[in-house]
């Protein structure tokens, strides 16, 4: 199976996966900076403004028409949180020239130029971003941040993390802080953009019918950044110790309660125990056969949903459930019992086998998506731990019940967060 070939170009990392599996070329640019309250909002706003146009296609209508001209090329962006980093991701996919009869220039070459122009040669006026674009995109981002409260599942998940990590950068949303938007003008945002280009950890990915040798000269020419050094990610080393679990109750106008829990696993992607941590999360709440789903939802009918999630770059687990407000105490007790059962090794071998099969199936499915393969490779860059999918599959297969119990014994409950309505109890409780 082909693997990514990598090189350093203009103090950036270039990764190319030669593949004839897909009928398209997939391009992605990852720019990562440490989560920081002073910069999180400007960093989040930058891709919104960049997608409005570039120096060759300055109007948004022209920008979109250019994508149509490139045989319906796709372009989008995302802003995510991975460990203690805020990552801006630009993605583009375009048809492989092999499937066209056109004798025009290489579409891959044109896609690289379009991506580079969009990122490095934005629309400017008076040496700064275009005022009207900044003003409009501030409102777009403001609405997106505000919309989170309308999705109570997402809201409760983010509030639980914010409370659990209230003294850590991880508390910050990658979308930034709505109140900070008013203080950002076009000039300030452009300065922040220049710092991002110079200081961010920078990874460029290309997947398709090409090679590193073919695209490296194109990247060197189009991404002609004068960066001072190659920035690298620092894996999470902090070990915030959970002491006594803290309970936070928040009241909003809701009909259904959201009981969330934050737990510290102290195992990250770069650790040898990472495969066992994946299995632990799968047994706890990753799948329909998991303990939370079976005991909280199916047997006791206490929850509309019940699951767990593991952030392998931070070493944190979260549990999320939607329950009747009156069932909070009973649901919490059953969840705690599932955590204790895993510590005591109270699970069957076939549960472990099912979990292994589900995780391995997910890893195999990544092969069907170029961007999933890029995302997997980026995990190795971010963590500093090279681990091929096959190596991870072998490690998951080799992990036994004792390895999962070892993870369970070190997992500590940090925060219990409950979103409920205004009825009953004392104000603020």
GROMACS .gro file of C-alpha atoms in nm:
model
  429
    1UNK     CA    1   0.000   0.000   0.000
    2UNK     CA    2   0.143   0.345  -0.093
    3UNK     CA    3   0.242   0.574   0.191
    4UNK     CA    4   0.290   0.947   0.225
    5UNK     CA    5   0.624   1.083   0.107
    6UNK     CA    6   0.729   1.402   0.283
    7UNK     CA    7   0.972   1.687   0.229
    8UNK     CA    8   1.042   2.031   0.373
    9UNK     CA    9   0.964   2.314   0.131
   10UNK     CA   10   1.004   2.683   0.219
   11UNK     CA   11   1.001   2.588   0.591
   12UNK     CA   12   0.673   2.399   0.548
   13UNK     CA   13   0.607   2.025   0.542
   14UNK     CA   14   0.479   1.880   0.215
   15UNK     CA   15   0.320   1.532   0.220
   16UNK     CA   16   0.218   1.350  -0.097
   17UNK     CA   17   0.031   1.021  -0.122
   18UNK     CA   18   0.067   0.884  -0.477
   19UNK     CA   19  -0.256   0.699  -0.552
   20UNK     CA   20  -0.460   0.591  -0.852
   21UNK     CA   21  -0.747   0.488  -0.626
   22UNK     CA   22  -0.934   0.816  -0.666
   23UNK     CA   23  -1.050   1.004  -0.976
   24UNK     CA   24  -0.963   1.334  -0.815
   25UNK     CA   25  -0.674   1.518  -0.661
   26UNK     CA   26  -0.726   1.614  -0.298
   27UNK     CA   27  -0.536   1.908  -0.151
   28UNK     CA   28  -0.532   2.024   0.209
   29UNK     CA   29  -0.341   2.285   0.403
   30UNK     CA   30  -0.321   2.254   0.783
   31UNK     CA   31  -0.208   2.558   0.983
   32UNK     CA   32  -0.183   2.506   1.358
   33UNK     CA   33  -0.114   2.752   1.639
   34UNK     CA   34  -0.137   2.709   2.017
   35UNK     CA   35  -0.480   2.785   2.159
   36UNK     CA   36  -0.454   3.130   2.309
   37UNK     CA   37  -0.726   3.364   2.434
   38UNK     CA   38  -0.557   3.663   2.268
   39UNK     CA   39  -0.542   3.511   1.919
   40UNK     CA   40  -0.815   3.247   1.901
   41UNK     CA   41  -1.079   3.479   1.753
   42UNK     CA   42  -0.861   3.644   1.487
   43UNK     CA   43  -0.728   3.303   1.381
   44UNK     CA   44  -1.085   3.173   1.349
   45UNK     CA   45  -1.193   3.477   1.143
   46UNK     CA   46  -0.907   3.464   0.891
   47UNK     CA   47  -1.032   3.174   0.673
   48UNK     CA   48  -1.378   3.333   0.654
   49UNK     CA   49  -1.222   3.640   0.492
   50UNK     CA   50  -0.984   3.443   0.271
   51UNK     CA   51  -1.270   3.248   0.112
   52UNK     CA   52  -1.424   3.573  -0.016
   53UNK     CA   53  -1.170   3.609  -0.296
   54UNK     CA   54  -0.805   3.631  -0.397
   55UNK     CA   55  -0.597   3.870  -0.604
   56UNK     CA   56  -0.691   3.701  -0.933
   57UNK     CA   57  -1.059   3.653  -0.847
   58UNK     CA   58  -1.130   3.938  -0.606
   59UNK     CA   59  -1.509   3.920  -0.601
   60UNK     CA   60  -1.680   3.627  -0.433
   61UNK     CA   61  -1.884   3.561  -0.746
   62UNK     CA   62  -1.563   3.541  -0.953
   63UNK     CA   63  -1.406   3.316  -0.690
   64UNK     CA   64  -1.696   3.072  -0.716
   65UNK     CA   65  -1.704   3.090  -1.096
   66UNK     CA   66  -1.335   2.999  -1.106
   67UNK     CA   67  -1.412   2.681  -0.911
   68UNK     CA   68  -1.684   2.603  -1.167
   69UNK     CA   69  -1.432   2.659  -1.447
   70UNK     CA   70  -1.204   2.403  -1.281
   71UNK     CA   71  -1.461   2.134  -1.362
   72UNK     CA   72  -1.660   2.195  -1.046
   73UNK     CA   73  -1.367   2.186  -0.804
   74UNK     CA   74  -1.464   2.182  -0.438
   75UNK     CA   75  -1.321   2.426  -0.183
   76UNK     CA   76  -1.400   2.454   0.186
   77UNK     CA   77  -1.238   2.524   0.519
   78UNK     CA   78  -1.266   2.414   0.878
   79UNK     CA   79  -1.141   2.532   1.216
   80UNK     CA   80  -1.086   2.262   1.476
   81UNK     CA   81  -0.927   2.200   1.814
   82UNK     CA   82  -0.674   1.917   1.846
   83UNK     CA   83  -0.507   1.889   2.184
   84UNK     CA   84  -0.389   2.235   2.282
   85UNK     CA   85  -0.381   2.358   1.921
   86UNK     CA   86  -0.623   2.552   1.703
   87UNK     CA   87  -0.602   2.418   1.348
   88UNK     CA   88  -0.720   2.599   1.034
   89UNK     CA   89  -0.776   2.355   0.748
   90UNK     CA   90  -0.829   2.452   0.382
   91UNK     CA   91  -0.940   2.171   0.150
   92UNK     CA   92  -0.978   2.146  -0.225
   93UNK     CA   93  -1.060   1.858  -0.456
   94UNK     CA   94  -1.043   1.861  -0.833
   95UNK     CA   95  -1.087   1.601  -1.104
   96UNK     CA   96  -0.784   1.403  -1.223
   97UNK     CA   97  -0.679   1.523  -1.573
   98UNK     CA   98  -0.655   1.162  -1.687
   99UNK     CA   99  -1.033   1.149  -1.708
  100UNK     CA  100  -1.061   1.458  -1.927
  101UNK     CA  101  -1.001   1.504  -2.297
  102UNK     CA  102  -0.908   1.868  -2.248
  103UNK     CA  103  -0.560   1.980  -2.354
  104UNK     CA  104  -0.559   2.268  -2.111
  105UNK     CA  105  -0.297   2.316  -1.840
  106UNK     CA  106  -0.264   2.055  -1.566
  107UNK     CA  107  -0.564   2.083  -1.335
  108UNK     CA  108  -0.346   1.985  -1.039
  109UNK     CA  109  -0.115   2.273  -1.121
  110UNK     CA  110  -0.410   2.511  -1.147
  111UNK     CA  111  -0.554   2.382  -0.820
  112UNK     CA  112  -0.223   2.437  -0.640
  113UNK     CA  113  -0.208   2.790  -0.780
  114UNK     CA  114  -0.568   2.861  -0.676
  115UNK     CA  115  -0.507   2.731  -0.323
  116UNK     CA  116  -0.183   2.929  -0.292
  117UNK     CA  117  -0.345   3.247  -0.427
  118UNK     CA  118  -0.634   3.212  -0.184
  119UNK     CA  119  -0.405   3.160   0.113
  120UNK     CA  120  -0.114   3.389   0.028
  121UNK     CA  121  -0.250   3.652  -0.207
  122UNK     CA  122  -0.581   3.772  -0.061
  123UNK     CA  123  -0.780   4.077  -0.167
  124UNK     CA  124  -0.631   4.389  -0.006
  125UNK     CA  125  -0.714   4.758   0.003
  126UNK     CA  126  -0.468   5.013   0.144
  127UNK     CA  127  -0.237   4.734   0.263
  128UNK     CA  128  -0.497   4.553   0.471
  129UNK     CA  129  -0.791   4.318   0.426
  130UNK     CA  130  -1.093   4.459   0.244
  131UNK     CA  131  -1.312   4.632   0.502
  132UNK     CA  132  -1.644   4.513   0.363
  133UNK     CA  133  -1.529   4.149   0.367
  134UNK     CA  134  -1.407   4.171   0.726
  135UNK     CA  135  -1.726   4.342   0.842
  136UNK     CA  136  -1.949   4.082   0.676
  137UNK     CA  137  -1.748   3.781   0.791
  138UNK     CA  138  -1.738   3.903   1.150
  139UNK     CA  139  -2.117   3.879   1.147
  140UNK     CA  140  -2.103   3.534   0.984
  141UNK     CA  141  -1.868   3.407   1.255
  142UNK     CA  142  -2.070   3.577   1.528
  143UNK     CA  143  -2.385   3.397   1.413
  144UNK     CA  144  -2.203   3.064   1.397
  145UNK     CA  145  -2.077   3.103   1.755
  146UNK     CA  146  -2.422   3.211   1.873
  147UNK     CA  147  -2.585   2.913   1.703
  148UNK     CA  148  -2.404   2.670   1.933
  149UNK     CA  149  -2.645   2.747   2.216
  150UNK     CA  150  -2.932   2.637   1.992
  151UNK     CA  151  -2.780   2.290   1.965
  152UNK     CA  152  -2.802   2.181   2.327
  153UNK     CA  153  -2.603   1.860   2.274
  154UNK     CA  154  -2.307   2.056   2.134
  155UNK     CA  155  -2.356   2.336   2.387
  156UNK     CA  156  -2.347   2.098   2.684
  157UNK     CA  157  -2.039   1.922   2.544
  158UNK     CA  158  -1.850   2.251   2.506
  159UNK     CA  159  -1.962   2.383   2.845
  160UNK     CA  160  -1.847   2.064   3.017
  161UNK     CA  161  -1.501   2.099   2.859
  162UNK     CA  162  -1.491   2.471   2.942
  163UNK     CA  163  -1.565   2.399   3.309
  164UNK     CA  164  -1.332   2.101   3.330
  165UNK     CA  165  -1.041   2.285   3.166
  166UNK     CA  166  -1.117   2.633   3.297
  167UNK     CA  167  -0.749   2.702   3.369
  168UNK     CA  168  -0.618   2.544   3.046
  169UNK     CA  169  -0.612   2.665   2.682
  170UNK     CA  170  -0.825   2.361   2.595
  171UNK     CA  171  -1.125   2.544   2.744
  172UNK     CA  172  -1.137   2.771   2.438
  173UNK     CA  173  -1.365   2.708   2.144
  174UNK     CA  174  -1.174   2.697   1.811
  175UNK     CA  175  -1.435   2.941   1.677
  176UNK     CA  176  -1.313   3.208   1.917
  177UNK     CA  177  -1.497   3.447   2.148
  178UNK     CA  178  -1.797   3.640   2.016
  179UNK     CA  179  -1.734   3.944   2.239
  180UNK     CA  180  -1.387   3.987   2.089
  181UNK     CA  181  -1.519   4.033   1.735
  182UNK     CA  182  -1.621   4.396   1.793
  183UNK     CA  183  -1.260   4.493   1.865
  184UNK     CA  184  -1.117   4.347   1.543
  185UNK     CA  185  -1.070   4.571   1.239
  186UNK     CA  186  -0.930   4.496   0.893
  187UNK     CA  187  -0.582   4.620   0.979
  188UNK     CA  188  -0.556   4.417   1.301
  189UNK     CA  189  -0.683   4.109   1.125
  190UNK     CA  190  -0.429   4.147   0.847
  191UNK     CA  191  -0.146   4.174   1.102
  192UNK     CA  192  -0.276   3.857   1.270
  193UNK     CA  193  -0.284   3.687   0.929
  194UNK     CA  194   0.079   3.775   0.860
  195UNK     CA  195   0.181   3.635   1.199
  196UNK     CA  196  -0.016   3.318   1.129
  197UNK     CA  197   0.165   3.265   0.798
  198UNK     CA  198   0.503   3.315   0.964
  199UNK     CA  199   0.455   3.124   1.287
  200UNK     CA  200   0.197   2.848   1.231
  201UNK     CA  201   0.291   2.484   1.197
  202UNK     CA  202   0.232   2.438   0.826
  203UNK     CA  203   0.149   2.109   0.650
  204UNK     CA  204   0.047   2.080   0.283
  205UNK     CA  205  -0.111   1.755   0.165
  206UNK     CA  206  -0.177   1.620  -0.184
  207UNK     CA  207  -0.338   1.283  -0.259
  208UNK     CA  208  -0.379   1.158  -0.616
  209UNK     CA  209  -0.208   1.035  -0.927
  210UNK     CA  210   0.119   1.227  -0.878
  211UNK     CA  211   0.444   1.209  -0.683
  212UNK     CA  212   0.639   1.417  -0.438
  213UNK     CA  213   0.902   1.480  -0.708
  214UNK     CA  214   0.636   1.612  -0.948
  215UNK     CA  215   0.463   1.855  -0.712
  216UNK     CA  216   0.752   1.978  -0.498
  217UNK     CA  217   0.868   2.237  -0.760
  218UNK     CA  218   0.506   2.361  -0.794
  219UNK     CA  219   0.467   2.401  -0.420
  220UNK     CA  220   0.806   2.571  -0.389
  221UNK     CA  221   0.706   2.822  -0.660
  222UNK     CA  222   0.343   2.891  -0.562
  223UNK     CA  223   0.380   2.881  -0.181
  224UNK     CA  224   0.673   3.122  -0.187
  225UNK     CA  225   0.651   3.216   0.179
  226UNK     CA  226   0.957   3.365   0.344
  227UNK     CA  227   0.926   3.184   0.674
  228UNK     CA  228   1.207   3.207   0.927
  229UNK     CA  229   1.192   2.844   1.043
  230UNK     CA  230   1.003   2.515   1.030
  231UNK     CA  231   0.753   2.516   1.319
  232UNK     CA  232   0.676   2.184   1.487
  233UNK     CA  233   0.394   2.073   1.717
  234UNK     CA  234   0.466   2.007   2.084
  235UNK     CA  235   0.267   1.704   2.205
  236UNK     CA  236   0.058   1.751   2.520
  237UNK     CA  237   0.279   1.693   2.825
  238UNK     CA  238   0.067   1.852   3.096
  239UNK     CA  239  -0.084   1.619   3.351
  240UNK     CA  240  -0.361   1.808   3.527
  241UNK     CA  241  -0.457   1.588   3.819
  242UNK     CA  242  -0.824   1.542   3.895
  243UNK     CA  243  -0.877   1.572   4.271
  244UNK     CA  244  -1.242   1.562   4.377
  245UNK     CA  245  -1.499   1.556   4.098
  246UNK     CA  246  -1.657   1.899   4.062
  247UNK     CA  247  -2.028   1.938   3.987
  248UNK     CA  248  -2.157   2.224   3.774
  249UNK     CA  249  -2.528   2.285   3.719
  250UNK     CA  250  -2.641   2.532   3.457
  251UNK     CA  251  -2.997   2.643   3.397
  252UNK     CA  252  -3.149   2.731   3.063
  253UNK     CA  253  -3.490   2.708   2.904
  254UNK     CA  254  -3.466   2.337   2.815
  255UNK     CA  255  -3.714   2.051   2.818
  256UNK     CA  256  -3.454   1.775   2.841
  257UNK     CA  257  -3.157   1.753   3.076
  258UNK     CA  258  -2.802   1.707   2.947
  259UNK     CA  259  -2.579   1.515   3.185
  260UNK     CA  260  -2.217   1.533   3.072
  261UNK     CA  261  -1.900   1.417   3.245
  262UNK     CA  262  -1.535   1.500   3.183
  263UNK     CA  263  -1.268   1.244   3.269
  264UNK     CA  264  -0.891   1.248   3.250
  265UNK     CA  265  -0.733   0.940   3.093
  266UNK     CA  266  -0.367   1.056   3.095
  267UNK     CA  267  -0.305   0.866   2.770
  268UNK     CA  268  -0.248   1.042   2.439
  269UNK     CA  269  -0.193   0.942   2.078
  270UNK     CA  270   0.184   0.918   2.119
  271UNK     CA  271   0.169   0.673   2.410
  272UNK     CA  272   0.209   0.296   2.375
  273UNK     CA  273  -0.117   0.256   2.568
  274UNK     CA  274  -0.317   0.454   2.309
  275UNK     CA  275  -0.472   0.142   2.145
  276UNK     CA  276  -0.596   0.023   2.486
  277UNK     CA  277  -0.743   0.370   2.552
  278UNK     CA  278  -0.934   0.344   2.222
  279UNK     CA  279  -1.073   0.009   2.338
  280UNK     CA  280  -1.165   0.152   2.677
  281UNK     CA  281  -1.365   0.432   2.515
  282UNK     CA  282  -1.529   0.186   2.276
  283UNK     CA  283  -1.636  -0.041   2.561
  284UNK     CA  284  -1.761   0.250   2.768
  285UNK     CA  285  -1.966   0.443   2.514
  286UNK     CA  286  -1.838   0.434   2.159
  287UNK     CA  287  -2.087   0.190   2.007
  288UNK     CA  288  -2.440   0.042   2.035
  289UNK     CA  289  -2.302  -0.255   2.231
  290UNK     CA  290  -2.117  -0.027   2.477
  291UNK     CA  291  -2.196  -0.010   2.847
  292UNK     CA  292  -2.350   0.337   2.846
  293UNK     CA  293  -2.585   0.257   2.561
  294UNK     CA  294  -2.686  -0.083   2.701
  295UNK     CA  295  -2.725   0.007   3.069
  296UNK     CA  296  -2.828   0.374   3.070
  297UNK     CA  297  -3.039   0.382   2.757
  298UNK     CA  298  -3.161   0.028   2.681
  299UNK     CA  299  -3.198  -0.148   3.018
  300UNK     CA  300  -3.301   0.148   3.236
  301UNK     CA  301  -3.456   0.365   2.962
  302UNK     CA  302  -3.306   0.668   3.129
  303UNK     CA  303  -3.145   0.839   2.833
  304UNK     CA  304  -3.239   0.949   2.485
  305UNK     CA  305  -2.874   0.909   2.397
  306UNK     CA  306  -2.568   0.797   2.591
  307UNK     CA  307  -2.215   0.784   2.454
  308UNK     CA  308  -1.852   0.866   2.524
  309UNK     CA  309  -1.584   1.041   2.322
  310UNK     CA  310  -1.205   1.031   2.351
  311UNK     CA  311  -0.969   1.312   2.246
  312UNK     CA  312  -0.643   1.124   2.193
  313UNK     CA  313  -0.444   1.445   2.152
  314UNK     CA  314  -0.548   1.578   2.492
  315UNK     CA  315  -0.597   1.254   2.685
  316UNK     CA  316  -0.951   1.346   2.787
  317UNK     CA  317  -1.273   1.143   2.778
  318UNK     CA  318  -1.620   1.291   2.782
  319UNK     CA  319  -1.957   1.128   2.845
  320UNK     CA  320  -2.274   1.280   2.707
  321UNK     CA  321  -2.634   1.182   2.781
  322UNK     CA  322  -2.976   1.333   2.722
  323UNK     CA  323  -3.212   1.249   3.010
  324UNK     CA  324  -3.533   1.346   3.185
  325UNK     CA  325  -3.432   1.610   3.438
  326UNK     CA  326  -3.582   1.414   3.728
  327UNK     CA  327  -3.362   1.113   3.644
  328UNK     CA  328  -3.030   1.290   3.695
  329UNK     CA  329  -2.926   1.117   4.019
  330UNK     CA  330  -3.021   0.770   3.898
  331UNK     CA  331  -2.850   0.815   3.561
  332UNK     CA  332  -2.532   0.947   3.723
  333UNK     CA  333  -2.520   0.651   3.960
  334UNK     CA  334  -2.551   0.403   3.674
  335UNK     CA  335  -2.281   0.580   3.472
  336UNK     CA  336  -2.047   0.574   3.770
  337UNK     CA  337  -2.120   0.200   3.808
  338UNK     CA  338  -2.010   0.143   3.447
  339UNK     CA  339  -1.682   0.321   3.517
  340UNK     CA  340  -1.631   0.102   3.824
  341UNK     CA  341  -1.719  -0.216   3.633
  342UNK     CA  342  -1.451  -0.141   3.375
  343UNK     CA  343  -1.198  -0.089   3.657
  344UNK     CA  344  -1.291  -0.428   3.798
  345UNK     CA  345  -1.268  -0.592   3.456
  346UNK     CA  346  -1.641  -0.669   3.451
  347UNK     CA  347  -1.685  -0.705   3.076
  348UNK     CA  348  -1.704  -1.006   2.849
  349UNK     CA  349  -1.447  -1.117   2.596
  350UNK     CA  350  -1.702  -1.089   2.315
  351UNK     CA  351  -1.766  -0.723   2.410
  352UNK     CA  352  -1.394  -0.661   2.369
  353UNK     CA  353  -1.389  -0.849   2.038
  354UNK     CA  354  -1.685  -0.648   1.907
  355UNK     CA  355  -1.513  -0.325   2.006
  356UNK     CA  356  -1.192  -0.427   1.831
  357UNK     CA  357  -1.390  -0.514   1.517
  358UNK     CA  358  -1.572  -0.177   1.518
  359UNK     CA  359  -1.253   0.027   1.560
  360UNK     CA  360  -1.065  -0.173   1.298
  361UNK     CA  361  -1.355  -0.140   1.055
  362UNK     CA  362  -1.345   0.238   1.099
  363UNK     CA  363  -0.972   0.237   1.026
  364UNK     CA  364  -1.027   0.031   0.710
  365UNK     CA  365  -1.305   0.268   0.596
  366UNK     CA  366  -1.055   0.555   0.604
  367UNK     CA  367  -0.897   0.404   0.293
  368UNK     CA  368  -1.208   0.505   0.096
  369UNK     CA  369  -1.155   0.876   0.156
  370UNK     CA  370  -0.852   1.081   0.059
  371UNK     CA  371  -0.926   1.342   0.324
  372UNK     CA  372  -0.966   1.073   0.594
  373UNK     CA  373  -0.623   0.943   0.499
  374UNK     CA  374  -0.484   1.293   0.524
  375UNK     CA  375  -0.647   1.335   0.864
  376UNK     CA  376  -0.494   1.011   0.990
  377UNK     CA  377  -0.148   1.112   0.872
  378UNK     CA  378  -0.186   1.454   1.033
  379UNK     CA  379  -0.240   1.278   1.367
  380UNK     CA  380   0.114   1.142   1.339
  381UNK     CA  381   0.252   1.489   1.263
  382UNK     CA  382   0.063   1.649   1.551
  383UNK     CA  383   0.155   1.380   1.803
  384UNK     CA  384   0.512   1.322   1.689
  385UNK     CA  385   0.439   0.948   1.688
  386UNK     CA  386   0.456   0.766   1.356
  387UNK     CA  387   0.209   0.478   1.359
  388UNK     CA  388   0.070   0.338   1.034
  389UNK     CA  389  -0.291   0.222   1.023
  390UNK     CA  390  -0.175  -0.138   0.999
  391UNK     CA  391   0.048  -0.093   1.304
  392UNK     CA  392  -0.245   0.050   1.497
  393UNK     CA  393  -0.469  -0.236   1.383
  394UNK     CA  394  -0.206  -0.489   1.497
  395UNK     CA  395  -0.174  -0.312   1.833
  396UNK     CA  396  -0.550  -0.312   1.882
  397UNK     CA  397  -0.568  -0.681   1.798
  398UNK     CA  398  -0.290  -0.753   2.048
  399UNK     CA  399  -0.441  -0.551   2.335
  400UNK     CA  400  -0.607  -0.772   2.596
  401UNK     CA  401  -0.856  -0.719   2.877
  402UNK     CA  402  -0.577  -0.652   3.127
  403UNK     CA  403  -0.453  -0.357   2.916
  404UNK     CA  404  -0.803  -0.208   2.912
  405UNK     CA  405  -0.837  -0.252   3.289
  406UNK     CA  406  -0.505  -0.070   3.336
  407UNK     CA  407  -0.651   0.226   3.145
  408UNK     CA  408  -0.974   0.205   3.348
  409UNK     CA  409  -0.781   0.220   3.675
  410UNK     CA  410  -0.607   0.543   3.582
  411UNK     CA  411  -0.913   0.720   3.438
  412UNK     CA  412  -1.036   0.982   3.684
  413UNK     CA  413  -1.367   1.164   3.688
  414UNK     CA  414  -1.297   1.539   3.688
  415UNK     CA  415  -1.626   1.722   3.624
  416UNK     CA  416  -1.998   1.648   3.626
  417UNK     CA  417  -2.192   1.904   3.423
  418UNK     CA  418  -2.572   1.912   3.422
  419UNK     CA  419  -2.780   2.137   3.197
  420UNK     CA  420  -3.134   2.163   3.328
  421UNK     CA  421  -3.437   2.393   3.330
  422UNK     CA  422  -3.526   2.671   3.572
  423UNK     CA  423  -3.775   2.469   3.774
  424UNK     CA  424  -3.696   2.350   4.126
  425UNK     CA  425  -3.376   2.391   4.328
  426UNK     CA  426  -3.207   2.713   4.427
  427UNK     CA  427  -3.106   2.979   4.179
  428UNK     CA  428  -2.761   2.912   4.042
  429UNK     CA  429  -2.779   2.543   4.132
   0.00000   0.00000   0.00000
